[in-house]
CSV table of C-alpha atoms and ligand atoms in Angstrom, one decimal:
chain,number,residue,atom,x,y,z
A,941,MET,CA,-91.0,113.6,-86.7
A,942,SER,CA,-90.7,116.6,-88.6
A,943,GLU,CA,-93.5,119.1,-88.6
A,944,VAL,CA,-94.7,120.6,-92.4
A,945,ASN,CA,-95.6,124.1,-91.1
A,946,GLU,CA,-93.0,126.1,-92.8
A,947,ALA,CA,-93.6,124.6,-96.5
A,948,PRO,CA,-93.5,128.2,-98.5
A,949,VAL,CA,-94.2,126.2,-101.9
A,950,TRP,CA,-98.3,125.4,-100.2
A,951,ARG,CA,-100.2,127.4,-100.0
A,952,LEU,CA,-101.6,125.4,-96.7
A,953,PRO,CA,-105.1,126.4,-95.0
A,954,ALA,CA,-104.2,128.1,-91.7
A,955,HIS,CA,-105.7,125.7,-89.4
A,956,ILE,CA,-103.3,123.2,-90.9
A,957,ARG,CA,-100.0,125.2,-91.1
A,958,ALA,CA,-101.4,125.5,-87.2
A,959,SER,CA,-101.8,121.5,-86.9
A,960,LYS,CA,-98.9,119.2,-84.9
A,961,PRO,CA,-98.2,116.1,-84.9
A,962,TYR,CA,-99.5,113.1,-82.5
A,963,GLN,CA,-96.9,112.2,-79.9
A,964,PRO,CA,-97.4,109.0,-79.5
A,965,GLY,CA,-95.2,107.0,-76.8
A,966,LYS,CA,-91.6,106.9,-77.8
A,967,PRO,CA,-91.0,103.0,-79.4
A,968,ILE,CA,-88.9,101.0,-77.5
A,969,GLU,CA,-86.7,99.9,-80.3
A,970,ALA,CA,-85.6,103.7,-80.6
A,971,LEU,CA,-85.2,103.9,-76.7
A,972,ALA,CA,-83.2,100.5,-77.6
A,973,ARG,CA,-80.5,102.1,-80.2
A,974,GLU,CA,-80.2,105.7,-78.1
A,975,ILE,CA,-78.9,103.6,-75.1
A,976,GLY,CA,-77.1,101.2,-76.7
A,977,VAL,CA,-78.6,98.2,-75.0
A,978,ALA,CA,-81.0,95.0,-76.1
A,979,ALA,CA,-84.8,96.2,-77.2
A,980,GLU,CA,-85.3,93.3,-74.1
A,981,ALA,CA,-84.3,95.3,-71.6
A,982,ILE,CA,-87.0,98.0,-71.8
A,983,VAL,CA,-89.4,98.6,-69.6
A,984,LYS,CA,-92.2,100.5,-71.6
A,985,LEU,CA,-95.6,102.0,-70.0
A,986,ALA,CA,-96.0,104.8,-72.4
A,987,SER,CA,-99.1,104.0,-74.4
A,988,ASN,CA,-101.5,101.7,-72.4
A,989,GLU,CA,-100.7,98.5,-74.0
A,990,ASN,CA,-101.9,95.5,-72.6
A,991,PRO,CA,-99.4,93.8,-70.5
A,992,LEU,CA,-100.5,90.1,-71.1
A,993,GLY,CA,-100.3,91.1,-74.6
A,994,MET,CA,-103.1,89.3,-77.2
A,995,SER,CA,-105.6,86.4,-76.6
A,996,GLU,CA,-104.1,82.9,-77.6
A,997,ALA,CA,-107.7,82.7,-79.9
A,998,ALA,CA,-106.3,86.3,-81.4
A,999,ARG,CA,-102.7,85.2,-82.0
A,1000,LEU,CA,-103.9,82.0,-83.5
A,1001,ALA,CA,-106.7,83.8,-85.8
A,1002,LEU,CA,-104.4,85.8,-86.7
A,1003,ALA,CA,-101.5,83.1,-88.1
A,1004,GLN,CA,-104.7,81.5,-89.8
A,1005,ALA,CA,-105.4,84.7,-91.6
A,1006,ALA,CA,-101.6,85.1,-93.2
A,1007,ASN,CA,-102.8,83.9,-96.8
A,1008,ALA,CA,-105.2,86.5,-97.2
A,1009,LEU,CA,-103.0,89.7,-98.1
A,1010,ALA,CA,-103.2,89.9,-101.6
A,1011,ARG,CA,-106.9,90.3,-101.3
A,1012,TYR,CA,-108.2,93.5,-100.3
A,1013,PRO,CA,-110.5,92.8,-96.9
A,1014,ASP,CA,-114.0,93.1,-97.0
A,1015,ASN,CA,-115.4,96.5,-96.5
A,1016,ASP,CA,-118.3,95.8,-94.6
A,1017,CYS,CA,-116.4,93.7,-92.0
A,1018,HIS,CA,-118.8,91.2,-92.2
A,1019,ALA,CA,-117.7,88.8,-89.2
A,1020,LEU,CA,-116.7,91.6,-87.0
A,1021,VAL,CA,-119.7,93.8,-87.6
A,1022,GLY,CA,-121.8,90.9,-87.2
A,1023,ALA,CA,-120.1,88.8,-84.0
A,1024,LEU,CA,-120.1,92.5,-82.3
A,1025,SER,CA,-123.6,92.8,-83.2
A,1026,ARG,CA,-124.4,89.5,-81.3
A,1027,LYS,CA,-122.3,90.5,-78.3
A,1028,LEU,CA,-124.0,94.0,-77.5
A,1029,ASP,CA,-127.4,92.8,-78.7
A,1030,VAL,CA,-127.6,95.7,-81.6
A,1031,PRO,CA,-128.3,95.4,-85.3
A,1032,PRO,CA,-125.7,95.7,-87.5
A,1033,ASP,CA,-126.8,98.5,-89.4
A,1034,TRP,CA,-126.3,100.1,-85.5
A,1035,LEU,CA,-122.1,100.0,-86.3
A,1036,VAL,CA,-119.2,101.0,-87.6
A,1037,THR,CA,-115.8,99.5,-87.7
A,1038,GLY,CA,-112.5,101.4,-88.3
A,1039,ASN,CA,-108.8,101.2,-87.8
A,1040,GLY,CA,-108.6,101.9,-84.1
A,1041,SER,CA,-111.3,103.5,-82.4
A,1042,GLU,CA,-109.2,107.0,-83.1
A,1043,CYS,CA,-111.1,106.5,-86.7
A,1044,ILE,CA,-114.1,106.6,-85.2
A,1045,LEU,CA,-113.0,110.3,-83.3
A,1046,GLY,CA,-111.7,111.5,-86.4
A,1047,LEU,CA,-114.9,110.6,-88.7
A,1048,ALA,CA,-116.9,112.4,-86.2
A,1049,ALA,CA,-114.8,115.3,-86.7
A,1050,THR,CA,-115.0,114.9,-90.3
A,1051,ALA,CA,-119.1,114.8,-90.6
A,1052,PHE,CA,-119.6,117.5,-88.1
A,1053,LEU,CA,-116.9,120.0,-88.1
A,1054,GLU,CA,-115.9,122.8,-90.7
A,1055,PRO,CA,-114.4,126.4,-89.6
A,1056,GLY,CA,-117.2,128.6,-87.7
A,1057,ARG,CA,-118.0,125.6,-86.1
A,1058,HIS,CA,-117.1,124.3,-83.0
A,1059,ALA,CA,-116.7,120.7,-80.7
A,1060,VAL,CA,-116.8,121.1,-77.0
A,1061,TYR,CA,-114.4,118.4,-74.5
A,1062,ALA,CA,-112.9,118.8,-71.2
A,1063,GLN,CA,-109.5,120.3,-70.5
A,1064,TYR,CA,-107.1,117.3,-70.7
A,1065,SER,CA,-109.1,115.2,-73.1
A,1066,PHE,CA,-107.4,112.4,-74.9
A,1067,GLN,CA,-104.9,114.6,-77.7
A,1068,ALA,CA,-106.6,113.0,-80.8
A,1069,PHE,CA,-110.3,114.8,-80.4
A,1070,VAL,CA,-107.7,118.4,-80.2
A,1071,ASN,CA,-106.0,117.2,-83.6
A,1072,ALA,CA,-109.1,115.6,-85.3
A,1073,VAL,CA,-110.6,118.9,-84.6
A,1074,GLN,CA,-108.0,121.0,-85.6
A,1075,ARG,CA,-107.9,119.1,-88.7
A,1076,THR,CA,-111.1,120.3,-89.5
A,1077,GLY,CA,-110.7,124.2,-89.4
A,1078,ALA,CA,-113.3,124.1,-86.5
A,1079,GLY,CA,-113.0,125.9,-83.4
A,1080,HIS,CA,-111.9,124.6,-79.8
A,1081,ARG,CA,-114.1,125.4,-76.8
A,1082,VAL,CA,-112.5,123.6,-74.2
A,1083,VAL,CA,-114.2,123.5,-71.0
A,1084,PRO,CA,-111.7,123.2,-67.9
A,1085,ALA,CA,-111.3,120.6,-65.8
A,1086,ARG,CA,-112.9,120.3,-62.1
A,1087,GLY,CA,-111.0,118.2,-59.9
A,1088,PHE,CA,-109.1,116.8,-63.0
A,1089,GLY,CA,-112.5,115.1,-64.7
A,1090,CYS,CA,-114.9,116.8,-66.8
A,1091,ASP,CA,-116.8,119.8,-65.7
A,1092,LEU,CA,-120.7,118.6,-66.9
A,1093,ASP,CA,-122.7,121.9,-66.2
A,1094,ALA,CA,-119.8,123.4,-67.7
A,1095,MET,CA,-119.6,121.5,-70.6
A,1096,LEU,CA,-123.9,121.8,-71.2
A,1097,ALA,CA,-123.4,125.9,-70.3
A,1098,ALA,CA,-120.7,126.1,-73.3
A,1099,ILE,CA,-122.7,124.3,-76.3
A,1100,ASP,CA,-124.1,126.5,-78.1
A,1101,ASP,CA,-126.1,127.0,-81.8
A,1102,ASP,CA,-122.9,126.9,-83.1
A,1103,THR,CA,-122.0,123.1,-81.5
A,1104,GLY,CA,-120.8,121.2,-84.0
A,1105,LEU,CA,-119.8,117.9,-81.4
A,1106,VAL,CA,-119.1,116.8,-78.2
A,1107,TYR,CA,-116.2,114.9,-77.0
A,1108,LEU,CA,-116.3,113.0,-73.4
A,1109,ALA,CA,-113.7,110.3,-73.1
A,1110,ASN,CA,-115.0,108.0,-70.1
A,1111,PRO,CA,-113.3,107.1,-68.6
A,1112,GLY,CA,-110.3,109.8,-69.6
A,1113,ASN,CA,-106.6,110.2,-70.9
A,1114,PRO,CA,-104.2,110.8,-69.7
A,1115,THR,CA,-106.3,111.5,-66.1
A,1116,GLY,CA,-107.9,108.4,-65.7
A,1117,SER,CA,-110.8,110.6,-64.1
A,1118,PHE,CA,-114.2,108.5,-64.3
A,1119,VAL,CA,-118.1,110.4,-64.3
A,1120,PRO,CA,-120.5,107.4,-62.8
A,1121,GLY,CA,-123.0,106.7,-64.9
A,1122,PRO,CA,-126.3,108.6,-63.9
A,1123,GLN,CA,-124.0,112.1,-64.0
A,1124,LEU,CA,-123.3,110.9,-67.6
A,1125,GLU,CA,-126.8,109.6,-68.5
A,1126,HIS,CA,-128.2,113.1,-67.3
A,1127,PHE,CA,-125.2,114.9,-69.1
A,1128,ILE,CA,-126.5,113.3,-72.4
A,1129,ALA,CA,-129.9,114.2,-72.0
A,1130,ARG,CA,-129.7,117.6,-71.4
A,1131,VAL,CA,-127.1,118.2,-74.3
A,1132,PRO,CA,-129.7,119.4,-77.8
A,1133,ALA,CA,-130.4,116.8,-79.6
A,1134,HIS,CA,-129.0,118.6,-82.6
A,1135,VAL,CA,-125.6,118.5,-81.3
A,1136,PRO,CA,-123.6,114.8,-81.5
A,1137,ILE,CA,-122.1,113.7,-79.2
A,1138,VAL,CA,-119.1,110.9,-79.1
A,1139,LEU,CA,-118.5,108.7,-76.4
A,1140,ASP,CA,-115.4,107.1,-76.4
A,1141,GLU,CA,-115.3,104.3,-73.9
A,1142,ALA,CA,-111.7,102.8,-74.7
A,1143,TYR,CA,-110.6,101.5,-71.4
A,1144,PHE,CA,-114.7,100.1,-70.7
A,1145,GLU,CA,-113.6,97.3,-70.5
A,1146,TYR,CA,-111.4,97.8,-67.5
A,1147,LEU,CA,-114.2,99.6,-65.3
A,1148,PRO,CA,-114.6,97.7,-62.2
A,1149,ASP,CA,-118.0,96.1,-62.0
A,1150,GLU,CA,-119.5,98.8,-59.4
A,1151,ASP,CA,-119.0,101.6,-62.4
A,1152,ARG,CA,-120.6,99.9,-64.8
A,1153,TYR,CA,-123.2,101.6,-66.8
A,1154,ASP,CA,-125.6,100.7,-70.1
A,1155,SER,CA,-124.8,103.3,-72.8
A,1156,LEU,CA,-125.9,101.6,-75.1
A,1157,ALA,CA,-129.1,101.9,-73.5
A,1158,TRP,CA,-128.2,105.3,-73.7
A,1159,VAL,CA,-127.6,104.8,-77.7
A,1160,ARG,CA,-130.6,103.3,-77.8
A,1161,ARG,CA,-132.8,106.7,-76.9
A,1162,HIS,CA,-130.2,109.1,-78.2
A,1163,PRO,CA,-129.9,109.3,-81.6
A,1164,ASN,CA,-127.2,111.8,-81.3
A,1165,LEU,CA,-124.9,109.8,-79.2
A,1166,ILE,CA,-122.2,107.2,-80.3
A,1167,VAL,CA,-120.0,105.2,-78.0
A,1168,THR,CA,-117.0,104.4,-79.3
A,1169,ARG,CA,-114.9,101.0,-77.8
A,1170,THR,CA,-111.5,99.8,-79.0
A,1171,PHE,CA,-109.4,96.2,-79.4
A,1172,SER,CA,-106.7,98.2,-78.4
A,1173,LYS,CA,-107.0,98.3,-74.9
A,1174,ALA,CA,-108.0,94.6,-72.8
A,1175,TYR,CA,-108.1,92.9,-75.7
A,1176,GLY,CA,-104.7,93.6,-76.3
A,1177,LEU,CA,-104.1,94.6,-79.8
A,1178,ALA,CA,-103.1,98.3,-80.2
A,1179,GLY,CA,-101.0,97.0,-82.9
A,1180,LEU,CA,-104.2,95.6,-85.2
A,1181,ARG,CA,-105.8,98.9,-84.7
A,1182,VAL,CA,-109.3,97.8,-84.7
A,1183,GLY,CA,-112.4,99.9,-82.5
A,1184,TYR,CA,-115.8,100.2,-83.3
A,1185,GLY,CA,-118.8,103.0,-82.6
A,1186,VAL,CA,-122.0,102.0,-82.0
A,1187,ALA,CA,-125.4,104.3,-82.8
A,1188,GLN,CA,-128.3,104.7,-84.3
A,1189,PRO,CA,-128.7,103.7,-88.4
A,1190,GLU,CA,-128.9,107.1,-89.0
A,1191,LEU,CA,-125.8,108.0,-87.9
A,1192,ALA,CA,-123.6,105.2,-88.3
A,1193,ALA,CA,-124.8,105.3,-91.5
A,1194,LEU,CA,-123.0,108.4,-91.9
A,1195,PHE,CA,-119.8,107.5,-90.8
A,1196,ASN,CA,-119.7,104.5,-92.7
A,1197,ARG,CA,-120.3,106.6,-96.1
A,1198,ILE,CA,-117.6,108.6,-95.7
A,1199,ARG,CA,-115.2,106.3,-93.4
A,1200,PRO,CA,-112.0,105.6,-95.8
A,1201,ALA,CA,-112.5,101.7,-98.1
A,1202,PHE,CA,-110.7,98.4,-96.7
A,1203,VAL,CA,-110.1,100.5,-93.1
A,1204,VAL,CA,-110.0,97.3,-91.0
A,1205,THR,CA,-107.4,94.4,-92.1
A,1206,GLU,CA,-108.6,91.3,-93.3
A,1207,GLN,CA,-106.5,90.1,-90.4
A,1208,ALA,CA,-107.2,92.6,-87.5
A,1209,GLU,CA,-110.7,91.7,-88.4
A,1210,ARG,CA,-110.2,87.8,-87.7
A,1211,ALA,CA,-108.1,88.3,-85.2
A,1212,ALA,CA,-111.0,90.8,-83.3
A,1213,VAL,CA,-114.0,88.5,-84.0
A,1214,ALA,CA,-112.0,85.8,-82.0
A,1215,ALA,CA,-110.9,88.2,-78.7
A,1216,LEU,CA,-113.9,89.3,-78.8
A,1217,ASP,CA,-115.1,85.5,-77.8
A,1218,ASP,CA,-112.5,84.9,-75.3
A,1219,GLU,CA,-113.6,86.2,-72.1
A,1220,ALA,CA,-111.2,84.4,-70.2
A,1221,PHE,CA,-108.5,86.4,-71.4
A,1222,LEU,CA,-110.6,89.7,-71.0
A,1223,ALA,CA,-110.9,88.8,-66.8
A,1224,ARG,CA,-107.4,87.8,-66.6
A,1225,SER,CA,-106.9,91.3,-67.8
A,1226,ARG,CA,-109.3,93.2,-65.8
A,1227,ALA,CA,-107.4,91.3,-63.4
A,1228,GLU,CA,-104.2,91.9,-63.7
A,1229,ASN,CA,-105.1,95.6,-64.7
A,1230,ALA,CA,-106.2,95.8,-61.1
A,1231,ARG,CA,-103.2,94.2,-59.5
A,1232,GLY,CA,-100.7,96.7,-62.0
A,1233,LEU,CA,-102.8,99.8,-61.1
A,1234,ALA,CA,-102.8,98.8,-56.5
A,1235,GLN,CA,-98.6,97.9,-56.8
A,1236,LEU,CA,-98.4,100.9,-58.9
A,1237,TYR,CA,-100.2,102.7,-56.4
A,1238,ALA,CA,-98.5,101.2,-53.3
A,1239,GLY,CA,-95.0,102.3,-55.2
A,1240,CYS,CA,-95.8,106.1,-55.9
A,1241,ASP,CA,-97.3,105.9,-51.8
A,1242,ARG,CA,-94.0,104.9,-50.4
A,1243,LEU,CA,-92.0,107.6,-53.0
A,1244,GLY,CA,-94.5,110.2,-51.7
A,1245,LEU,CA,-95.9,110.7,-54.5
A,1246,ALA,CA,-99.0,112.1,-55.8
A,1247,TYR,CA,-101.2,110.4,-58.3
A,1248,LEU,CA,-105.0,110.2,-59.3
A,1249,ARG,CA,-106.9,106.7,-58.6
A,1250,SER,CA,-107.6,105.3,-61.9
A,1251,ARG,CA,-110.7,103.4,-63.7
A,1252,ALA,CA,-108.5,103.0,-66.4
A,1253,ASN,CA,-105.3,100.5,-67.3
A,1254,PHE,CA,-102.3,103.8,-66.6
A,1255,VAL,CA,-101.9,106.1,-63.1
A,1256,LEU,CA,-101.2,109.6,-63.3
A,1257,VAL,CA,-98.4,110.4,-61.1
A,1258,GLN,CA,-97.1,113.9,-59.7
A,1259,VAL,CA,-93.1,113.7,-60.6
A,1260,GLY,CA,-92.4,117.6,-60.3
A,1261,ASP,CA,-90.3,118.5,-63.1
A,1262,ALA,CA,-91.7,115.7,-65.0
A,1263,ALA,CA,-89.1,116.9,-68.2
A,1264,ALA,CA,-86.2,116.3,-66.6
A,1265,VAL,CA,-87.7,112.9,-64.6
A,1266,ASN,CA,-88.7,111.5,-67.7
A,1267,ALA,CA,-84.7,111.6,-68.6
A,1268,ARG,CA,-83.4,109.7,-66.4
A,1269,LEU,CA,-86.4,107.1,-66.5
A,1270,LEU,CA,-84.4,107.1,-70.0
A,1271,ARG,CA,-81.1,107.3,-69.8
A,1272,GLN,CA,-82.5,103.1,-67.3
A,1273,GLY,CA,-84.6,102.1,-70.4
A,1274,VAL,CA,-88.2,102.9,-68.2
A,1275,ILE,CA,-90.3,104.7,-71.4
A,1276,VAL,CA,-93.5,106.1,-69.4
A,1277,ARG,CA,-95.3,109.0,-70.9
A,1278,PRO,CA,-94.5,112.7,-70.2
A,1279,VAL,CA,-98.3,114.5,-70.3
A,1280,GLY,CA,-96.5,118.4,-70.9
A,1281,VAL,CA,-98.4,118.8,-74.1
A,1282,TYR,CA,-102.0,118.2,-71.8
A,1283,GLY,CA,-100.5,121.1,-70.3
A,1284,LEU,CA,-99.3,119.3,-66.7
A,1285,PRO,CA,-95.7,119.3,-67.0
A,1286,GLN,CA,-95.5,118.5,-63.4
A,1287,TRP,CA,-96.8,114.9,-63.9
A,1288,LEU,CA,-96.0,111.3,-65.3
A,1289,ARG,CA,-98.0,108.9,-67.0
A,1290,ILE,CA,-97.1,105.4,-66.5
A,1291,SER,CA,-99.1,102.9,-67.9
A,1292,ALA,CA,-99.9,99.1,-65.6
A,1293,GLY,CA,-97.7,97.2,-66.6
A,1294,THR,CA,-96.8,93.3,-65.3
A,1295,ALA,CA,-96.0,93.0,-62.0
A,1296,ALA,CA,-92.2,92.9,-63.2
A,1297,GLN,CA,-92.6,95.9,-65.4
A,1298,ASN,CA,-93.9,97.6,-62.4
A,1299,ALA,CA,-91.8,97.3,-60.1
A,1300,ARG,CA,-88.6,97.8,-62.0
A,1301,CYS,CA,-90.4,101.2,-63.4
A,1302,LEU,CA,-90.7,102.3,-59.7
A,1303,GLU,CA,-86.8,101.6,-58.8
A,1304,ALA,CA,-86.2,103.4,-61.8
A,1305,LEU,CA,-88.6,106.3,-60.4
A,1306,GLY,CA,-87.2,106.3,-57.2
A,1307,GLN,CA,-83.5,106.8,-58.6
A,1308,ALA,CA,-84.9,109.6,-61.8
A,1309,LEU,CA,-86.6,111.6,-57.8
A,1310,LYS,CA,-83.2,111.4,-56.5
A,1311,GLY,CA,-81.8,114.2,-59.5
B,427,PLP,C1,-109.2,108.1,-74.5
B,427,PLP,C2,-109.1,107.3,-75.5
B,427,PLP,N1,-109.7,107.3,-76.8
B,427,PLP,C3,-109.2,106.5,-77.7
B,427,PLP,C4,-107.7,105.3,-77.7
B,427,PLP,C5,-107.9,105.1,-79.0
B,427,PLP,O1,-107.1,103.8,-79.1
B,427,PLP,P1,-107.6,103.0,-80.8
B,427,PLP,O2,-107.3,104.1,-81.7
B,427,PLP,O3,-105.7,102.8,-80.5
B,427,PLP,O4,-108.5,102.5,-81.0
B,427,PLP,C6,-107.1,106.0,-76.5
B,427,PLP,C7,-105.7,105.5,-76.6
B,427,PLP,O5,-104.9,105.7,-75.9
B,427,PLP,C8,-107.1,107.0,-75.6
B,427,PLP,O6,-106.5,106.4,-75.0
């Protein structure tokens, strides 16, 4: 994608001129064209998608919604808000739905940031935080990571009167790092009440039982907290773009006021409602992910590669010259994610796939490391 930074006729604000495009995982079709193979021959483990696809119930709901395209969707997402409200045991006016949870991360920046203020977030935070802040012209206070994870005391120390927002993803992407519930709760309680906190739980459903915590109880206690989650990962609906936020009604109403209209399509809404009820699919997704992570760890051990143990659905692996290794993987039809943009030029992020996909990726990685 080309950047518009140099357009001579537009008087772009400096922060827009400086903005960078989001760098997604390489599409399967693009690589298939480049190396001249069928799309089916490509293994893509680059975007933390669900290797099981979507639940059958969601697929059915999607098919049934095919005739609804002539009409605008329900702007209030009544069915999905109702289903989430019952599932999460929060009132409907505590919910915000969006075009992926990234939409809600962006709304937080729109609501609370402007030039002269800043957002606080940890080093190696999700790229969408950086981009959302950049679009507002606000400053970035990036708090150095501790052992690839969040240094919560340093984050607290970075907050001052000009802090408009705190972003924290748990587990984090691209590191997969995790802050245990009690520490996170302690942190949230110490953030000044006038500073909103966005707790991004995109990978929440993958957390092993022993790591689970009740962040919605924290939402009930803290009017400055919004928890965001998504249907893109464990629910397998990344292509439909549905996410949601949970906050007390004043904050939720603010987000709902400023979000674009009709931001969740009818198809996406119906599929999400169906997916929410399919507990069996979710359980299978979690089990498959745990198996996939174990397989990737074992493969990295065999290859003598360092990696970070992850609570999400991907592993960050230290491969040396990651750009070169990535290029050799691409030539073998394997797409993973280089993370140089995060300041990690030696690492590749590999999403957990099916057993066959992981095996193919590890085999290709072994070859790629030979040079
Ligand atoms: C930490 C984190 N938050 C949010 C998202 C956004 O997901 P979506 O917009 O698909 O809901 C992602 C996607 O990769 C992520 O890694």
